[in-house]
PDB file of C-alpha atoms in Angstrom:
ATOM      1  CA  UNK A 344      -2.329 -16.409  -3.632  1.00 87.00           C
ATOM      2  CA  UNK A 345      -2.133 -15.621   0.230  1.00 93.00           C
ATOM      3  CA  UNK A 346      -5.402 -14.193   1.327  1.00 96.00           C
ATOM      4  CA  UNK A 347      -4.753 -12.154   4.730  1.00 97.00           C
ATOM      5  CA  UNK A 348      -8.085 -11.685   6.820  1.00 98.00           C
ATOM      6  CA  UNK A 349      -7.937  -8.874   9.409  1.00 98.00           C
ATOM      7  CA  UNK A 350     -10.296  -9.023  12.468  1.00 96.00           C
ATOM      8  CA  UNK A 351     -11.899  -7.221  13.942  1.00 97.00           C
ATOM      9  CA  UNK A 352     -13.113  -5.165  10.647  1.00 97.00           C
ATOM     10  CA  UNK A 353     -13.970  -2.173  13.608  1.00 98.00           C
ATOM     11  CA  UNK A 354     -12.540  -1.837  16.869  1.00 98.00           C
ATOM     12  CA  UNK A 355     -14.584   1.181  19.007  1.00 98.00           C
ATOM     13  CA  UNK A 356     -11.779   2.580  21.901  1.00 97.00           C
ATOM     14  CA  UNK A 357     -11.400   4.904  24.453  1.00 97.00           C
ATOM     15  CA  UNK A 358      -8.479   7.196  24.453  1.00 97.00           C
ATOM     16  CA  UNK A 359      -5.711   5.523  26.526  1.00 97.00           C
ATOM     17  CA  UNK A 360      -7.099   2.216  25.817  1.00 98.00           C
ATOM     18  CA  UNK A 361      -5.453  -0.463  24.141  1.00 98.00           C
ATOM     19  CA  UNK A 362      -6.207  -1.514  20.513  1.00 98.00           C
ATOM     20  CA  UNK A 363      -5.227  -5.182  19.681  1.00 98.00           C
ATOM     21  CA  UNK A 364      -5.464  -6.219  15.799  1.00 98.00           C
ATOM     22  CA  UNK A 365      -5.316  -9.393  14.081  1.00 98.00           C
ATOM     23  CA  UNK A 366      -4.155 -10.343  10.734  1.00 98.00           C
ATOM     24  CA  UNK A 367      -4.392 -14.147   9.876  1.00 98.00           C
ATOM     25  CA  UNK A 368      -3.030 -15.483   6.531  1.00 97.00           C
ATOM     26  CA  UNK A 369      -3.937 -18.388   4.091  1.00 96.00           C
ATOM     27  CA  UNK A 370      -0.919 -19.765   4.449  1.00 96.00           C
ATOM     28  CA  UNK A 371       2.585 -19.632   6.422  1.00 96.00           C
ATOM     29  CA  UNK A 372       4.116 -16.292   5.735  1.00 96.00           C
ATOM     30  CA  UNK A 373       7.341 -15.428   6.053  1.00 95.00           C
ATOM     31  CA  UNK A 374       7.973 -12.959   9.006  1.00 95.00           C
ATOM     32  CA  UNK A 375      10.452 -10.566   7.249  1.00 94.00           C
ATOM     33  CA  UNK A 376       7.497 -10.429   4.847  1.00 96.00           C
ATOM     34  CA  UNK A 377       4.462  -8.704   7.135  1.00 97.00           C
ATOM     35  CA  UNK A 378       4.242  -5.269   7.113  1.00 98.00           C
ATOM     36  CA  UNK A 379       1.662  -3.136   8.896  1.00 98.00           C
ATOM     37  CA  UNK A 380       0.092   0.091   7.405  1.00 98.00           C
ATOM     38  CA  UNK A 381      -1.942   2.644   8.971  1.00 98.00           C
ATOM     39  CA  UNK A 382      -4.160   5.605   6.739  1.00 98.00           C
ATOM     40  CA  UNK A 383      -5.831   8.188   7.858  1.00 97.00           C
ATOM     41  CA  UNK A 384      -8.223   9.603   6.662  1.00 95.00           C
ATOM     42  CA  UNK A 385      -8.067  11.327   3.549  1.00 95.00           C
ATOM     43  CA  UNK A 386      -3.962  10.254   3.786  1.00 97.00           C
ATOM     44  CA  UNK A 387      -1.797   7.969   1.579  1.00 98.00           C
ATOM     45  CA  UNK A 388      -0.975   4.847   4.108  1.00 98.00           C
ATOM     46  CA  UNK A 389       2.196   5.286   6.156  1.00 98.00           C
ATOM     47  CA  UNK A 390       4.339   2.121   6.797  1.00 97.00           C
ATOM     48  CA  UNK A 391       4.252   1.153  10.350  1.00 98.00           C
ATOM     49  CA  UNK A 392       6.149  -2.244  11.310  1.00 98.00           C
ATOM     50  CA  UNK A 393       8.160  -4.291   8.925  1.00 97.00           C
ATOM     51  CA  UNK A 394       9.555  -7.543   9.521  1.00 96.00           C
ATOM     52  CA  UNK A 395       6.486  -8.334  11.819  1.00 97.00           C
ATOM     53  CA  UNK A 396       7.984  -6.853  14.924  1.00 97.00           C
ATOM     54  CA  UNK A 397      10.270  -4.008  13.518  1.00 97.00           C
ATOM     55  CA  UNK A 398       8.786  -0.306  13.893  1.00 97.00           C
ATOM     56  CA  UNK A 399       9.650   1.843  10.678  1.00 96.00           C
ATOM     57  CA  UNK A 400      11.633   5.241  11.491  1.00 95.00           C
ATOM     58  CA  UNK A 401       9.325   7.486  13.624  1.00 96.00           C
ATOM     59  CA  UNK A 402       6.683   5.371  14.998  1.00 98.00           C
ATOM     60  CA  UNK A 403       5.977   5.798  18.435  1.00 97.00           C
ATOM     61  CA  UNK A 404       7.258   2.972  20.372  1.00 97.00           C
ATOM     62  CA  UNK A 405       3.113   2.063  21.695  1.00 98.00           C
ATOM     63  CA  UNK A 406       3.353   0.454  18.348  1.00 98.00           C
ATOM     64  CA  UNK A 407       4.178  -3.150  18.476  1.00 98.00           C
ATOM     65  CA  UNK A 408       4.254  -6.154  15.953  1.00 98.00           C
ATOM     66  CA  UNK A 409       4.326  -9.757  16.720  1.00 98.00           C
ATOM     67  CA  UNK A 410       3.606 -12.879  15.644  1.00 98.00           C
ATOM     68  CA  UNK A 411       4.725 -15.711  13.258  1.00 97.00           C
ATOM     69  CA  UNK A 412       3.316 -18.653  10.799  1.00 96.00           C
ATOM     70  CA  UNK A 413      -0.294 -17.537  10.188  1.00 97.00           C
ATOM     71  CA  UNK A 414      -1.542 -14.947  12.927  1.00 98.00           C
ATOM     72  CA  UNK A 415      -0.029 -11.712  13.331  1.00 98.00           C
ATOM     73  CA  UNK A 416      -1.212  -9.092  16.002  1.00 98.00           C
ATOM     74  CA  UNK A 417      -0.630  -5.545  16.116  1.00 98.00           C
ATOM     75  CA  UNK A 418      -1.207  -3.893  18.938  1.00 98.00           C
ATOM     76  CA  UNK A 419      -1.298  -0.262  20.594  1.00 98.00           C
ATOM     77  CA  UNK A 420      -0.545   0.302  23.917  1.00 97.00           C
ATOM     78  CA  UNK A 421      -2.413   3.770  24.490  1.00 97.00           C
ATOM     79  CA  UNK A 422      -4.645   5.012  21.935  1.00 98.00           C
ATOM     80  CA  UNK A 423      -3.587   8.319  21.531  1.00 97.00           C
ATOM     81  CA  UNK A 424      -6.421  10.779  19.077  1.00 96.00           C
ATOM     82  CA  UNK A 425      -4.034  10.660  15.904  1.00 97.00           C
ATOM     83  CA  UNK A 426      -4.158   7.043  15.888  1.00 98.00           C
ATOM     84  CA  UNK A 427      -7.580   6.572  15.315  1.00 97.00           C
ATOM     85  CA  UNK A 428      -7.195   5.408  11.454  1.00 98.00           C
ATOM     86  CA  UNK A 429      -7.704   2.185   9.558  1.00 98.00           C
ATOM     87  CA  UNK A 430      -4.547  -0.471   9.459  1.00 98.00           C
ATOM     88  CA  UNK A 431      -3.741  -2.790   6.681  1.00 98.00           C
ATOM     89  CA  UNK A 432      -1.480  -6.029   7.332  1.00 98.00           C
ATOM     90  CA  UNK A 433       0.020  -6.738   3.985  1.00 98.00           C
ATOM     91  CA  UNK A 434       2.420  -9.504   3.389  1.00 97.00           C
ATOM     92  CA  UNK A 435       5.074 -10.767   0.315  1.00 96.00           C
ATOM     93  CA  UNK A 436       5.676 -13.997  -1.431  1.00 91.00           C
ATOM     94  CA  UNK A 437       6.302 -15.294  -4.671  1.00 86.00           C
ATOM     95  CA  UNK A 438       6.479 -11.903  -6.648  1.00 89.00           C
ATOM     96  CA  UNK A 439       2.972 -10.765  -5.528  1.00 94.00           C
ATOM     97  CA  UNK A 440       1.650  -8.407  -2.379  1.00 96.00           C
ATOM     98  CA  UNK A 441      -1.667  -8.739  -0.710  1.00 97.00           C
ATOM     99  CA  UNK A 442      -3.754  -6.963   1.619  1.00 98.00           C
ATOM    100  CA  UNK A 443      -5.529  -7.394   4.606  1.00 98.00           C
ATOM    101  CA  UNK A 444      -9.165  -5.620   4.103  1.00 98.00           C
ATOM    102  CA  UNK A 445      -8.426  -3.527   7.334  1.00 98.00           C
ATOM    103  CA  UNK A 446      -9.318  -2.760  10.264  1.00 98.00           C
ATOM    104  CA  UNK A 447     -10.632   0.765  11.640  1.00 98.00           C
ATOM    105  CA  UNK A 448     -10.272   1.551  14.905  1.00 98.00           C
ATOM    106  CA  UNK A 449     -12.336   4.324  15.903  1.00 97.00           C
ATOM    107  CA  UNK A 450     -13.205   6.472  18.852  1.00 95.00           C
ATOM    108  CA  UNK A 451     -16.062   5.215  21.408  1.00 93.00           C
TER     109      UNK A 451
ATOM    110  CA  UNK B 777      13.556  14.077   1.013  1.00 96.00           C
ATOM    111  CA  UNK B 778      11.832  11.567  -1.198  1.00 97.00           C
ATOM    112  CA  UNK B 779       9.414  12.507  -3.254  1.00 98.00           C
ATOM    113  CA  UNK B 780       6.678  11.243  -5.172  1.00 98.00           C
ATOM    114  CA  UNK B 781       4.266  13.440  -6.785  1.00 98.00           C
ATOM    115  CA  UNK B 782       1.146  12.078  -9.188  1.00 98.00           C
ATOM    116  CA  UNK B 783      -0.811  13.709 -11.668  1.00 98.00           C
ATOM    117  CA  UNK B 784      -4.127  15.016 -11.844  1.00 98.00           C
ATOM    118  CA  UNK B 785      -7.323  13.362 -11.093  1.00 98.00           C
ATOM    119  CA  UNK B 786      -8.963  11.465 -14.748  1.00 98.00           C
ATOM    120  CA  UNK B 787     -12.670  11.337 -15.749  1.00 98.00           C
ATOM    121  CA  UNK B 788     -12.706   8.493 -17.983  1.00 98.00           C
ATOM    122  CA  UNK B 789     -15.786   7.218 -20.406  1.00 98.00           C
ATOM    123  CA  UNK B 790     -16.383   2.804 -19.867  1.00 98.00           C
ATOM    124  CA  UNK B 791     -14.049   1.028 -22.662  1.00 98.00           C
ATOM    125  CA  UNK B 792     -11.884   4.253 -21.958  1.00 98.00           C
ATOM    126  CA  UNK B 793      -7.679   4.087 -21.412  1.00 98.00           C
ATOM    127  CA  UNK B 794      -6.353   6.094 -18.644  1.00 98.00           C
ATOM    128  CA  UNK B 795      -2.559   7.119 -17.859  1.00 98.00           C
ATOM    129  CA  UNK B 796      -1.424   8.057 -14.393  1.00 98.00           C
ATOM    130  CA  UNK B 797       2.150   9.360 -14.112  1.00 98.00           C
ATOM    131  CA  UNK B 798       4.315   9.063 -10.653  1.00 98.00           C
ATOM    132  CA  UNK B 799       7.344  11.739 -10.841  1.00 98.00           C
ATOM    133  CA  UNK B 800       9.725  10.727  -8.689  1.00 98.00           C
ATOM    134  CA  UNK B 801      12.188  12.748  -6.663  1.00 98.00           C
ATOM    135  CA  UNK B 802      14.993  12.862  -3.787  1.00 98.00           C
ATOM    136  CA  UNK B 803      17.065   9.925  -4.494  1.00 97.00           C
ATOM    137  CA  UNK B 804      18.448   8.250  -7.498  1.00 97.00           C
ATOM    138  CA  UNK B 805      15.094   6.987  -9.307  1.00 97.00           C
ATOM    139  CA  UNK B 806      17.020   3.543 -10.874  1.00 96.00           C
ATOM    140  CA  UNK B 807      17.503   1.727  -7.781  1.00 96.00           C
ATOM    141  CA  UNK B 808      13.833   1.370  -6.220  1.00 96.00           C
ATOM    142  CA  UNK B 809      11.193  -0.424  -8.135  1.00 96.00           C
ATOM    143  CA  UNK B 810       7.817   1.471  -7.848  1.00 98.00           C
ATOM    144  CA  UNK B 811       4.325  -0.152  -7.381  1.00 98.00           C
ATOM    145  CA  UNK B 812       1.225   0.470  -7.864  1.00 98.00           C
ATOM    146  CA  UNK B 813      -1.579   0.239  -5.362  1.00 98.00           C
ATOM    147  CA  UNK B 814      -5.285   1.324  -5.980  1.00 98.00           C
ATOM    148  CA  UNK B 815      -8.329   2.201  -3.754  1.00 98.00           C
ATOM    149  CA  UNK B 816     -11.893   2.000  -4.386  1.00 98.00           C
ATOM    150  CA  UNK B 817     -13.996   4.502  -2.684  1.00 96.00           C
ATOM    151  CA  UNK B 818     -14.429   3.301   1.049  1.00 94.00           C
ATOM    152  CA  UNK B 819     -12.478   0.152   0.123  1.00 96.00           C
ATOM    153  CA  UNK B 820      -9.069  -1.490   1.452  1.00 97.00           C
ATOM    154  CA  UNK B 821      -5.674  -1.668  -0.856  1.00 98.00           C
ATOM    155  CA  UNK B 822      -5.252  -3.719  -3.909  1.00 98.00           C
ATOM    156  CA  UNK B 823      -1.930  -4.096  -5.238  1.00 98.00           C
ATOM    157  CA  UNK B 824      -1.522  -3.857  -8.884  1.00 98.00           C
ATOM    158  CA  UNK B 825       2.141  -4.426  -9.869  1.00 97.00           C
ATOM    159  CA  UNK B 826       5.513  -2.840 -10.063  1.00 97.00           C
ATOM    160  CA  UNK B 827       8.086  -1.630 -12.649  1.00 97.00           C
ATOM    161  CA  UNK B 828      12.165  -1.879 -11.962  1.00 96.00           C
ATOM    162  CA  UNK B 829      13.244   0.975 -12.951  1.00 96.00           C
ATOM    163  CA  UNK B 830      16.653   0.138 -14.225  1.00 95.00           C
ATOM    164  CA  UNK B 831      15.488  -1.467 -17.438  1.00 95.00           C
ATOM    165  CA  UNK B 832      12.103  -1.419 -17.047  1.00 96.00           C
ATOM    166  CA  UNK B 833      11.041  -4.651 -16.653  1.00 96.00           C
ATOM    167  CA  UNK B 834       7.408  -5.451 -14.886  1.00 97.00           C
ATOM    168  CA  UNK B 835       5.606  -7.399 -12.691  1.00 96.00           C
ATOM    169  CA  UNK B 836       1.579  -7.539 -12.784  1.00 97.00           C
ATOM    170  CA  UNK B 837      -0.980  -8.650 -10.586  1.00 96.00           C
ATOM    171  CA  UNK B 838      -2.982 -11.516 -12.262  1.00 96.00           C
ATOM    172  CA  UNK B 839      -6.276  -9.661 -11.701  1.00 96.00           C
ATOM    173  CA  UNK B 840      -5.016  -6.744 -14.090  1.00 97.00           C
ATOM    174  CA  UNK B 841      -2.799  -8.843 -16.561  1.00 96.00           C
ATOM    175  CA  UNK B 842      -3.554  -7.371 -20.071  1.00 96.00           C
ATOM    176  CA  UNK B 843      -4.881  -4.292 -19.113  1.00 98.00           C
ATOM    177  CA  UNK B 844      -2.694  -2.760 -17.086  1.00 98.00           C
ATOM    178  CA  UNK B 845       0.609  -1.392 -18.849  1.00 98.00           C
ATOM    179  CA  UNK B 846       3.811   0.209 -16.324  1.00 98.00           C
ATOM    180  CA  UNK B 847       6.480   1.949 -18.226  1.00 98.00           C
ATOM    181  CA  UNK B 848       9.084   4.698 -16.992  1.00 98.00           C
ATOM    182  CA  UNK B 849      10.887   7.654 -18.283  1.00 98.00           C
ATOM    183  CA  UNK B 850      14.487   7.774 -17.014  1.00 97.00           C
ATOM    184  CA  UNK B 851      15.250  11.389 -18.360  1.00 97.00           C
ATOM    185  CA  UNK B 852      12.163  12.853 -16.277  1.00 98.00           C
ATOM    186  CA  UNK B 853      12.221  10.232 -13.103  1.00 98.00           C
ATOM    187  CA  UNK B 854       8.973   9.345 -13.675  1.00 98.00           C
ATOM    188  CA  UNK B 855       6.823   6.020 -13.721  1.00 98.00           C
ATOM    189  CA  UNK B 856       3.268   5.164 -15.681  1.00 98.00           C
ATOM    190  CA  UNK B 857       0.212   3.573 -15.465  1.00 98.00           C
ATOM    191  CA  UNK B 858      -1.928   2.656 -17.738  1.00 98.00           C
ATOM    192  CA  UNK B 859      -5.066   0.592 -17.519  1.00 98.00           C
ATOM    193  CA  UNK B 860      -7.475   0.128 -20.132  1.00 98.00           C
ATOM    194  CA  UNK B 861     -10.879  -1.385 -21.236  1.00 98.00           C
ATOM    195  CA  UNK B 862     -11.996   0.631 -17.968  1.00 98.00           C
ATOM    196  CA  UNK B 863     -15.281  -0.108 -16.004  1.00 98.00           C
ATOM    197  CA  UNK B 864     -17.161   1.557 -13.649  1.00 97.00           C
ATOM    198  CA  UNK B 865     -15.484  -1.198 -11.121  1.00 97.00           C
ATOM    199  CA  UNK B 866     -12.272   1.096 -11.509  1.00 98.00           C
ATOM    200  CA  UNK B 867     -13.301   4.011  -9.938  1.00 98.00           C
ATOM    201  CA  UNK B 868     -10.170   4.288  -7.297  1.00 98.00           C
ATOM    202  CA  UNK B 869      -7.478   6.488  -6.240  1.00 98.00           C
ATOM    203  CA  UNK B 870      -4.552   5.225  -7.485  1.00 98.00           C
ATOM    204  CA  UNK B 871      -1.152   5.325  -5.771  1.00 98.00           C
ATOM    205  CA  UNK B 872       2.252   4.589  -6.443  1.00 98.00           C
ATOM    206  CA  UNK B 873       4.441   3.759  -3.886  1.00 98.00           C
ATOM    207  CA  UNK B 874       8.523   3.387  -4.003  1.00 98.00           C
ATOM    208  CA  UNK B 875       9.422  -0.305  -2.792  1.00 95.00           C
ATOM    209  CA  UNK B 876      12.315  -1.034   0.336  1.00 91.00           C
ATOM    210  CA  UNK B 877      15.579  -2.420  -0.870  1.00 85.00           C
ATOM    211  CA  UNK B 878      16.500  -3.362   2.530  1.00 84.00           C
ATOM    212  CA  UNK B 879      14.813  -7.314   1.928  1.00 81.00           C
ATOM    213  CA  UNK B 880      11.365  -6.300   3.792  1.00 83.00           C
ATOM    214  CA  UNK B 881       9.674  -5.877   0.781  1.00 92.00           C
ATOM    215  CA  UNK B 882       8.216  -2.921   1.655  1.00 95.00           C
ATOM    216  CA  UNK B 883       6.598   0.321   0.575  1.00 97.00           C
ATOM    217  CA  UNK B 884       8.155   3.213   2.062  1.00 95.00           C
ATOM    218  CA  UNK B 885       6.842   6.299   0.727  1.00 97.00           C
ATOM    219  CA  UNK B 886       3.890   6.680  -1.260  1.00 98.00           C
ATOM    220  CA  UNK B 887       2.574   9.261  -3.650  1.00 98.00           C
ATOM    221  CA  UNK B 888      -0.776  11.500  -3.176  1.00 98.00           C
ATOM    222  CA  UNK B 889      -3.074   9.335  -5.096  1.00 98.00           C
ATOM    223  CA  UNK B 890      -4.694   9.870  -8.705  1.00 98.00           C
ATOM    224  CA  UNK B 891      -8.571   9.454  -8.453  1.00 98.00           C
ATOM    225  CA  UNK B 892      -9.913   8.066 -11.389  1.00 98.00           C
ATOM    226  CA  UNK B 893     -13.686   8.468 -11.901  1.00 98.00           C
ATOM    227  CA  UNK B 894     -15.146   5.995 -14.831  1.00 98.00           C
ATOM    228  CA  UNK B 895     -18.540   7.027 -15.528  1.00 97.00           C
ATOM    229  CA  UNK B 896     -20.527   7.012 -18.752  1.00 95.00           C
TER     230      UNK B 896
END
């Protein structure tokens, strides 16, 4: 089984700052095959990016996915206040889905 | 719009069975398999498996083989979950969330959450 391990576990940010999240797998995931998540709280988690890169319908374009292999990196441009949340990198492969244990970003 | 609304929240008893029902809505309920994804209080996601809809075949996590049991109900749209031989380590909300078909693997919409309290 894949074991994704997000970093840092809390990020503390300004407002306008920019928020830069790591996901590192195991082993060599495919790229069409890392999704991002975000929940806040008290929420059901909303899908985010697919495909590593690819920003699901309505996310703000600060959101951006990249990465390849075994490191992944989310990252938002401008923290705006609904963004402060917890994100989950989750990834497919051989029938089964993992997560990442998160990372919260919250406000400084 | 799609839908997917989940029952009530469960206090269960240790050694206690507990079914969770997803009912599905806003688009034709065969063609998206549904999963299952839990939460333990202050804790990250854990996926526990999926049912295909169109025949209901499933697909478990290894963690919850043997006590965890998905069916559906094709007249009423809706999926279940039931896990048994439940432990205090269960305590979660439990979600269900309907899977992409566009080859990203996916969830795409998810439903309220069930919390499930086991406690003696």
């Amino acid at each position: 089984e894949i074991v994704l391990t997000q970093s840092p576990g809390t990020l503390s940010l300004s407002p306008g700052e920019r928020a830069t999240l790591s996901c590192r797998a195991s082993q060599s995931v495919t790229s069409s095959y890392l999704t991002w998540y975000q929940q806040r709280p008290g929420q059901a988690p909303r899908l985010l990016i697919y495909g590593a890169s690819s920003r699901a319908t309505g996310i703000p374009d600060r959101f951006s996915g990249s990465g390849s292999g075994t490191d992944f990196t989310l990252t938002i441009s401008r923290l705006e206040p609904e963004d402060f949340a917890v994100y989950y990198c989750q990834q497919y492969g051989s029938s089964t889905w993992t997560f990442g244990q998160g990372t919260k970003v919250e406000i400084k | 719009q799609v839908q997917l609304v989940q029952s009530g929240a469960e206090v269960k008893k240790p050694g206690a069975s507990v079914k969770v029902s997803c009912k599905a809505s806003g688009y034709t309920f065969t063609n998206y398999y549904i999963h299952w994804v839990r939460q333990a209080p202050g804790q990250g996601l854990e996926w526990m498996g999926f049912i295909n809809p169109n025949g209901g075949s499933t697909t478990y996590a290894q963690k919850f083989q043997g006590r965890v049991t998905m069916t559906r109900d094709t007249s009423t749209s809706t999926v279940y979950m039931e896990l048994s031989s439940l432990r205090s380590e269960d305590t979660a909300l439990y979600y269900c969330a309907r899977g992409s078909r566009d080859g990203y693997k996916t969830f795409e919409y998810w439903g309220q959450g069930t919390l499930v309290t086991v406690s003696s």
